[in-house]
Amino acid sequence: MQVSVEAKEGLERRLTITVPADTIDSAVKARLQQLAKTQRINGFRPGKVPVSVIQKRFGKAVRQEIAVEVMQRNFYEAVVQEKINPAGAPAFELNKDEDGQDLEFVASFEVYPEIEVNDLEKIEIEKPVVEIKDEDLANMMETLRKQHASWKEVERAAKEDDKVTIDFVGSVDGEEFEGGKAEDFALEMGKGRMIPGFEEPIVGKKVGDEFTIDVTFPEEYHAEKLKGKDAQFAVTLKKVEELELPELDSEFAKLFGVEDGDLDKLREEVKRNMQRELDQNLKNQVKEQVISGLIENNPVDLPKALVKQEIDALRQQSMQRFGQQAAQGNMPELPDDLFEENARRRVSIGLLLGQVINNEELKVDPARVDAMIETSASAYEDPEEVINYYKSNKELLQQMENLALEDQAIDAIAAKAVVTEVNKEFEEIMNKQA
């Protein structure tokens, strides 16, 4: 096998590979002899078909088959020989393929870029320092009460956070429009579900009141005929309900699995959950700053093949989120440019963190893997069962090991970066996440 390497633009490479004629011819001959033993052809007994007959009938197809196998095998032998690291599959082109002559083909592909990770000390990280205070815990308990609240009908004027039941008829220039009419429509106030200006006039109205609401449809409204139009809604208020919160008592505690109804135990569990979510959030904030600084200070020439693979993966994930609609083929093909920016970032992250791992000679820390699994399992009713499941599933365990190694690389970068600690409030951090 003879190999010549040609560097094209950027990361593109072109190998011209020549395979001796006797290698091809002997492989073709062996394949034809195999066929002669298995083919059934009229006029010949099974296994007694002359190779010359097989050659005439199948020779061309067999040679094409052998050529494909030879190109693939010799390509991988060539990249090993030349110490080349391909990024993605090659495109093959046959130059010469004649009986009794050397086979020559060209393999075009991209290689991985040579990466140097520099200027880690220029990365600036703002590390939030947060303490969960009593008022944070009280606010979370109040949130839990609201999540388990019920609506109670009241005989008073409507307030901003009530739920009202209304009939309404909408019109533009005195004419009713399609979709602008409803009866017994339940509206939770303050959720921003209606067009701007619709809810405010309801506040202060009582059951039985009939009134008109004047609004203007937004210019970006989905119905073309209503964009920017002034409209009037004739409204009748039929019911007002307020949110009734459950008492913070033993029955409330039991709703969350505290069998003896001890509220202090519930508060302890809620605070542990808050701390776990906070720790994960703080970790993610630091990680995002590390990654952004790493990319900013170390631009990478990205192989198109890797970016395309990542685009396809992101597209597949997106289609899976659409579920049944996508499965039935009711959606158009999502274009590459919708995912390209995110795909390029993900490829850059993978290449750069991989180089950091190599530079720092990092190995997976089993203790970190165990801690990550335990943290994930703590959110479940039976953590021990979840831990055992992770450790018995090779694929899930490998995922955790990869995440642990990635975190170790982030820590190695952060150790060299400029880190400034900043005191933050719990709500400030968690609201930013939301």
C-alpha positions as a printed Julia matrix, in Angstrom:
434×3 Matrix{Float64}:
   0.0     0.0     0.0
   1.32    3.41   -1.01
  -0.02    6.55    0.7
   0.36   10.23   -0.09
  -1.06   12.91    2.21
  -2.24   16.29    0.97
  -3.25   19.08    3.37
  -6.14   21.07    1.98
  -7.76   24.22    3.39
  -8.13   24.33    7.18
  -8.68   20.88    8.68
  -9.36   19.11    5.39
  -7.01   16.32    4.34
  -6.79   14.17    1.23
  -5.17   10.74    1.15
  -4.34    9.09   -2.14
  -3.91    5.37   -1.53
  -2.67    2.74   -3.96
  -3.36   -0.95   -3.31
  -1.35   -3.58   -5.28
  -3.22   -5.39   -8.05
  -2.55   -8.86   -6.66
  -4.24   -7.88   -3.35
  -7.46   -6.95   -5.19
  -7.37   -9.77   -7.73
  -6.75  -12.48   -5.12
  -9.6   -11.13   -2.96
 -11.97  -11.09   -5.95
 -10.92  -14.61   -6.97
 -11.49  -15.95   -3.42
 -14.94  -14.34   -3.28
 -15.92  -15.8    -6.67
 -14.79  -19.26   -5.54
 -17.02  -18.95   -2.49
 -19.96  -18.0    -4.7
 -19.28  -20.97   -6.98
 -19.91  -23.29   -4.02
 -23.26  -21.72   -3.09
 -24.88  -20.42   -6.27
 -27.56  -22.45   -8.07
 -27.42  -22.01  -11.84
 -29.44  -24.03  -14.36
 -27.4   -26.69  -16.07
 -24.95  -27.14  -13.21
 -25.07  -29.25  -10.08
 -24.95  -27.35   -6.76
 -21.35  -26.52   -5.86
 -20.09  -27.47   -9.34
 -20.57  -24.15  -11.14
 -17.3   -23.22  -12.94
 -15.63  -20.08  -11.61
 -15.57  -18.72  -15.18
 -19.37  -18.75  -15.24
 -19.54  -17.05  -11.83
 -16.98  -14.53  -13.09
 -19.1   -13.66  -16.1
 -22.29  -13.27  -14.11
 -21.05  -11.75  -10.84
 -17.51  -10.52  -11.51
 -18.31   -6.82  -11.79
 -20.5    -6.72   -8.69
 -17.97   -8.71   -6.66
 -15.13   -6.39   -7.66
 -17.19   -3.37   -6.6
 -17.92   -5.05   -3.29
 -14.26   -5.88   -2.74
 -13.23   -2.35   -3.71
 -15.48   -0.85   -1.0
 -14.07   -3.23    1.62
 -10.49   -2.55    0.52
 -10.96    1.23    0.59
 -12.38    1.16    4.12
  -9.74   -1.23    5.46
  -6.8     0.49    3.81
  -8.01    3.94    4.82
  -7.89    3.02    8.51
  -4.5     1.33    8.05
  -3.24    4.48    6.3
  -4.37    6.93    9.02
  -2.71    4.73   11.65
   0.46    4.57    9.55
   0.51    8.34    8.98
  -0.58    9.12   12.57
  -3.61   11.1    11.43
  -6.68   11.62   13.65
  -9.8    11.81   11.42
 -12.85   13.76   12.6
 -15.8    12.07   10.99
 -16.17    9.55    8.18
 -14.23    9.97    4.91
 -15.62   10.42    1.43
 -14.12    7.88   -1.02
 -13.45    8.39   -4.72
 -12.1     5.63   -6.98
  -9.42    6.81   -9.39
  -8.33    3.46  -10.91
 -10.11    0.13  -10.69
  -9.24   -2.22  -13.56
  -8.57   -5.96  -13.57
  -4.87   -6.69  -13.24
  -4.0    -3.12  -12.25
  -3.35   -1.44   -8.95
  -6.42    0.06   -7.3
  -6.09    3.76   -6.54
  -8.56    5.78   -4.51
  -8.81    9.12   -2.72
 -10.17    9.59    0.81
 -11.24   13.13    1.74
 -11.91   13.96    5.39
 -11.25   16.38    8.22
  -8.86   15.99   11.12
  -9.14   17.08   14.73
  -7.51   20.46   15.35
  -4.34   20.78   17.36
  -5.47   22.45   20.57
  -3.5    24.49   23.04
  -5.32   25.68   26.15
  -3.92   29.06   27.2
  -4.68   32.11   29.34
  -6.64   30.28   32.03
  -5.44   32.91   34.49
  -7.35   35.53   32.46
 -10.71   33.88   33.14
 -12.7    35.89   35.68
 -15.29   34.13   37.82
 -17.83   35.63   40.18
 -18.58   32.98   42.78
 -21.82   33.63   44.72
 -21.8    32.93   48.45
 -25.31   32.19   49.71
 -26.81   31.24   53.05
 -30.36   29.91   53.34
 -32.01   32.11   55.96
 -35.11   31.53   58.08
 -37.09   33.9    55.86
 -36.06   31.89   52.78
 -37.38   28.73   54.41
 -40.58   30.54   55.42
 -41.07   31.74   51.83
 -40.59   28.2    50.54
 -43.15   26.86   53.01
 -45.56   29.53   51.79
 -44.9    28.45   48.2
 -45.75   24.87   49.16
 -48.99   26.1    50.74
 -49.91   27.88   47.51
 -49.18   24.75   45.5
 -51.72   22.86   47.63
 -54.27   25.65   47.85
 -57.88   25.43   46.68
 -60.28   28.0    45.25
 -63.16   29.21   47.45
 -66.1    31.24   46.17
 -66.5    34.64   47.86
 -69.13   37.39   47.89
 -67.04   40.5    47.38
 -65.44   42.56   44.64
 -62.73   40.91   42.54
 -59.07   41.43   43.44
 -55.9    41.2    41.37
 -55.04   37.62   42.39
 -58.55   36.12   42.35
 -60.05   33.66   39.92
 -63.14   34.95   38.13
 -65.71   33.29   35.92
 -66.98   35.53   33.12
 -68.98   35.63   29.91
 -67.62   37.93   27.22
 -68.22   38.95   23.61
 -65.51   40.79   21.69
 -66.04   43.13   18.77
 -63.99   45.33   16.45
 -65.73   48.33   14.84
 -69.02   46.98   16.2
 -68.61   43.56   14.57
 -68.05   40.37   16.54
 -64.85   38.54   15.56
 -64.08   34.84   15.48
 -62.72   33.47   18.76
 -63.77   36.54   20.74
 -66.73   35.0    22.55
 -66.9    32.68   25.58
 -69.27   31.63   28.35
 -68.27   30.51   31.87
 -64.67   31.37   31.1
 -62.44   30.77   34.18
 -59.65   33.35   34.41
 -56.88   33.33   37.03
 -55.98   36.96   37.43
 -52.39   38.13   37.37
 -51.1    35.3    35.15
 -50.82   37.45   32.04
 -52.9    35.05   29.95
 -55.11   37.69   28.36
 -54.14   40.56   26.08
 -52.78   43.65   27.88
 -55.49   45.79   29.49
 -58.12   43.04   29.77
 -57.76   42.13   33.45
 -57.43   45.52   35.14
 -61.08   46.65   34.62
 -62.31   43.42   36.27
 -60.73   44.4    39.59
 -63.37   46.0    41.86
 -66.32   44.47   39.98
 -68.86   42.21   41.71
 -70.88   39.19   40.63
 -73.67   40.28   38.29
 -71.87   43.39   37.05
 -71.96   43.98   33.3
 -69.27   46.22   31.83
 -67.18   46.95   28.75
 -63.42   46.54   28.46
 -61.55   48.57   25.83
 -58.27   47.05   24.65
 -55.84   47.22   21.74
 -54.49   44.0    20.25
 -50.67   43.88   20.08
 -49.0    44.36   16.71
 -47.46   40.87   17.07
 -50.82   39.19   17.8
 -51.15   35.78   16.11
 -54.44   36.58   14.29
 -53.56   38.73   11.28
 -56.96   40.52   11.16
 -56.68   41.65   14.79
 -53.1    42.94   14.88
 -53.06   46.47   16.29
 -56.86   46.72   16.28
 -58.93   48.49   18.96
 -61.52   46.13   20.42
 -64.34   46.16   22.96
 -65.36   43.25   25.18
 -68.82   43.14   26.72
 -68.25   41.27   29.99
 -70.52   39.75   32.64
 -68.93   38.74   35.94
 -70.51   35.49   37.2
 -68.25   34.24   40.01
 -65.33   35.38   42.17
 -63.03   32.92   43.94
 -60.07   33.45   46.24
 -57.17   31.15   46.96
 -57.57   29.31   50.26
 -54.26   28.15   51.7
 -53.98   25.02   53.86
 -52.92   25.41   57.48
 -49.33   24.62   58.44
 -50.26   21.67   60.61
 -49.66   17.93   60.91
 -52.04   17.17   58.03
 -50.05   19.47   55.8
 -46.81   17.72   56.79
 -48.32   14.33   55.96
 -48.98   15.53   52.39
 -45.18   15.44   51.92
 -44.59   11.97   53.36
 -43.91   12.98   56.99
 -45.92   10.14   58.49
 -46.0    11.45   62.07
 -47.0    14.94   60.91
 -44.01   16.66   62.55
 -43.71   20.12   60.95
 -40.1    20.51   62.09
 -39.19   17.35   60.17
 -40.92   18.76   57.11
 -38.99   22.04   57.44
 -35.73   20.1    57.74
 -36.52   18.11   54.6
 -37.54   21.23   52.69
 -34.32   23.0    53.73
 -32.23   20.02   52.59
 -33.98   20.15   49.2
 -33.41   23.91   49.0
 -29.72   23.43   49.79
 -29.36   20.7    47.17
 -30.98   22.88   44.49
 -28.94   25.89   45.58
 -25.65   23.96   45.46
 -26.46   22.69   41.97
 -27.4    26.17   40.83
 -24.22   27.75   42.21
 -22.15   24.99   40.63
 -23.82   25.6    37.26
 -23.22   29.35   37.47
 -19.51   28.88   38.1
 -19.29   26.2    35.43
 -20.94   28.45   32.83
 -18.46   31.26   33.59
 -15.52   28.85   33.36
 -16.71   27.49   30.01
 -17.44   30.94   28.58
 -13.98   32.15   29.61
 -12.33   29.02   28.24
 -14.0    29.46   24.83
 -13.35   33.2    24.72
  -9.63   32.8    25.4
  -9.12   29.69   23.25
 -10.86   29.88   19.86
 -10.86   26.53   18.08
 -11.02   25.64   14.38
 -13.99   23.23   14.38
 -14.34   20.23   12.06
 -17.5    20.62    9.99
 -18.25   16.92   10.41
 -18.36   17.2    14.22
 -20.58   20.28   14.07
 -22.95   18.49   11.69
 -23.1    15.47   14.02
 -23.97   17.77   16.92
 -26.62   19.58   14.85
 -28.23   16.24   14.03
 -28.17   15.23   17.71
 -29.77   18.51   18.79
 -32.39   18.21   16.08
 -33.23   14.68   17.21
 -33.56   15.84   20.83
 -35.84   18.66   19.72
 -38.04   16.31   17.7
 -38.32   13.94   20.66
 -39.65   16.82   22.77
 -42.44   17.32   20.24
 -43.4    13.68   20.83
 -46.44   12.31   19.02
 -46.7    15.17   16.57
 -43.17   14.55   15.32
 -43.67   10.76   15.27
 -46.66   11.17   12.95
 -44.64   13.28   10.53
 -46.76   16.39   11.09
 -43.78   18.67   11.5
 -41.45   20.24    8.94
 -37.74   19.4     8.98
 -36.02   21.78   11.38
 -33.19   23.64    9.54
 -29.52   23.29   10.49
 -29.05   26.98   11.25
 -31.57   26.69   14.08
 -29.05   24.54   15.97
 -25.69   25.6    14.52
 -24.65   28.15   17.16
 -25.41   25.77   20.03
 -23.77   22.88   18.18
 -20.56   24.86   17.57
 -20.42   25.82   21.25
 -20.91   22.22   22.38
 -18.19   20.94   20.04
 -15.81   23.66   21.27
 -16.52   22.74   24.88
 -15.91   19.05   24.23
 -12.59   19.64   22.46
 -11.27   22.15   24.98
 -12.28   20.22   28.09
 -10.82   17.08   26.53
  -7.51   18.88   26.13
  -7.64   20.13   29.72
  -8.22   16.57   30.9
  -5.19   15.44   28.9
  -3.0    18.34   30.05
  -3.86   17.8    33.71
  -3.72   14.0    33.33
  -7.09   13.74   35.07
  -8.61   10.39   35.96
 -12.15    9.74   37.16
 -12.44   10.22   40.92
 -14.63    7.36   42.24
 -15.48    9.32   45.4
 -16.83   12.18   43.29
 -18.9     9.76   41.21
 -20.38    8.24   44.38
 -21.18   11.69   45.75
 -22.91   12.71   42.51
 -24.99    9.54   42.46
 -25.94   10.01   46.12
 -26.98   13.61   45.48
 -29.16   12.59   42.55
 -30.66    9.71   44.53
 -31.5    11.9    47.54
 -34.42   13.43   45.62
 -36.16   10.03   45.44
 -38.27    8.23   48.02
 -35.85    5.28   48.23
 -32.32    6.67   47.63
 -30.59    3.33   48.24
 -32.57    1.69   45.46
 -31.62    4.48   43.04
 -27.94    4.25   44.02
 -27.91    0.5    43.4
 -29.63    1.0    40.04
 -26.99    3.5    38.9
 -24.13    1.25   39.95
 -25.61   -1.83   38.27
 -26.28   -0.02   34.97
 -23.03    0.35   32.97
 -24.42    3.04   30.69
 -25.73    5.25   33.52
 -22.54    4.73   35.53
 -20.45    5.73   32.5
 -22.53    8.9    32.13
 -21.88    9.78   35.78
 -18.16    9.1    35.35
 -18.07   11.4    32.32
 -19.86   14.15   34.26
 -17.47   13.7    37.18
 -14.43   13.97   34.9
 -15.92   17.07   33.29
 -16.43   18.62   36.74
 -12.82   17.79   37.62
 -11.69   19.64   34.5
 -13.86   22.65   35.45
 -12.31   22.64   38.94
  -8.8    22.51   37.44
  -9.56   25.56   35.3
 -11.24   27.45   38.16
  -8.18   26.84   40.32
  -6.11   28.9    37.85
  -8.75   31.56   37.17
  -9.41   34.82   39.01
 -12.24   34.04   41.45
 -14.14   36.76   43.32
 -16.62   35.76   46.01
 -19.8    37.83   46.14
 -22.51   37.58   48.81
 -25.92   36.9    47.29
 -29.44   36.27   48.59
 -31.12   32.92   48.06
 -34.08   34.42   46.19
 -31.74   36.41   43.94
 -29.94   33.25   42.84
 -33.0    31.05   42.45
 -35.09   33.7    40.7
 -32.25   34.13   38.21
 -32.41   30.4    37.57
 -36.17   30.55   37.01
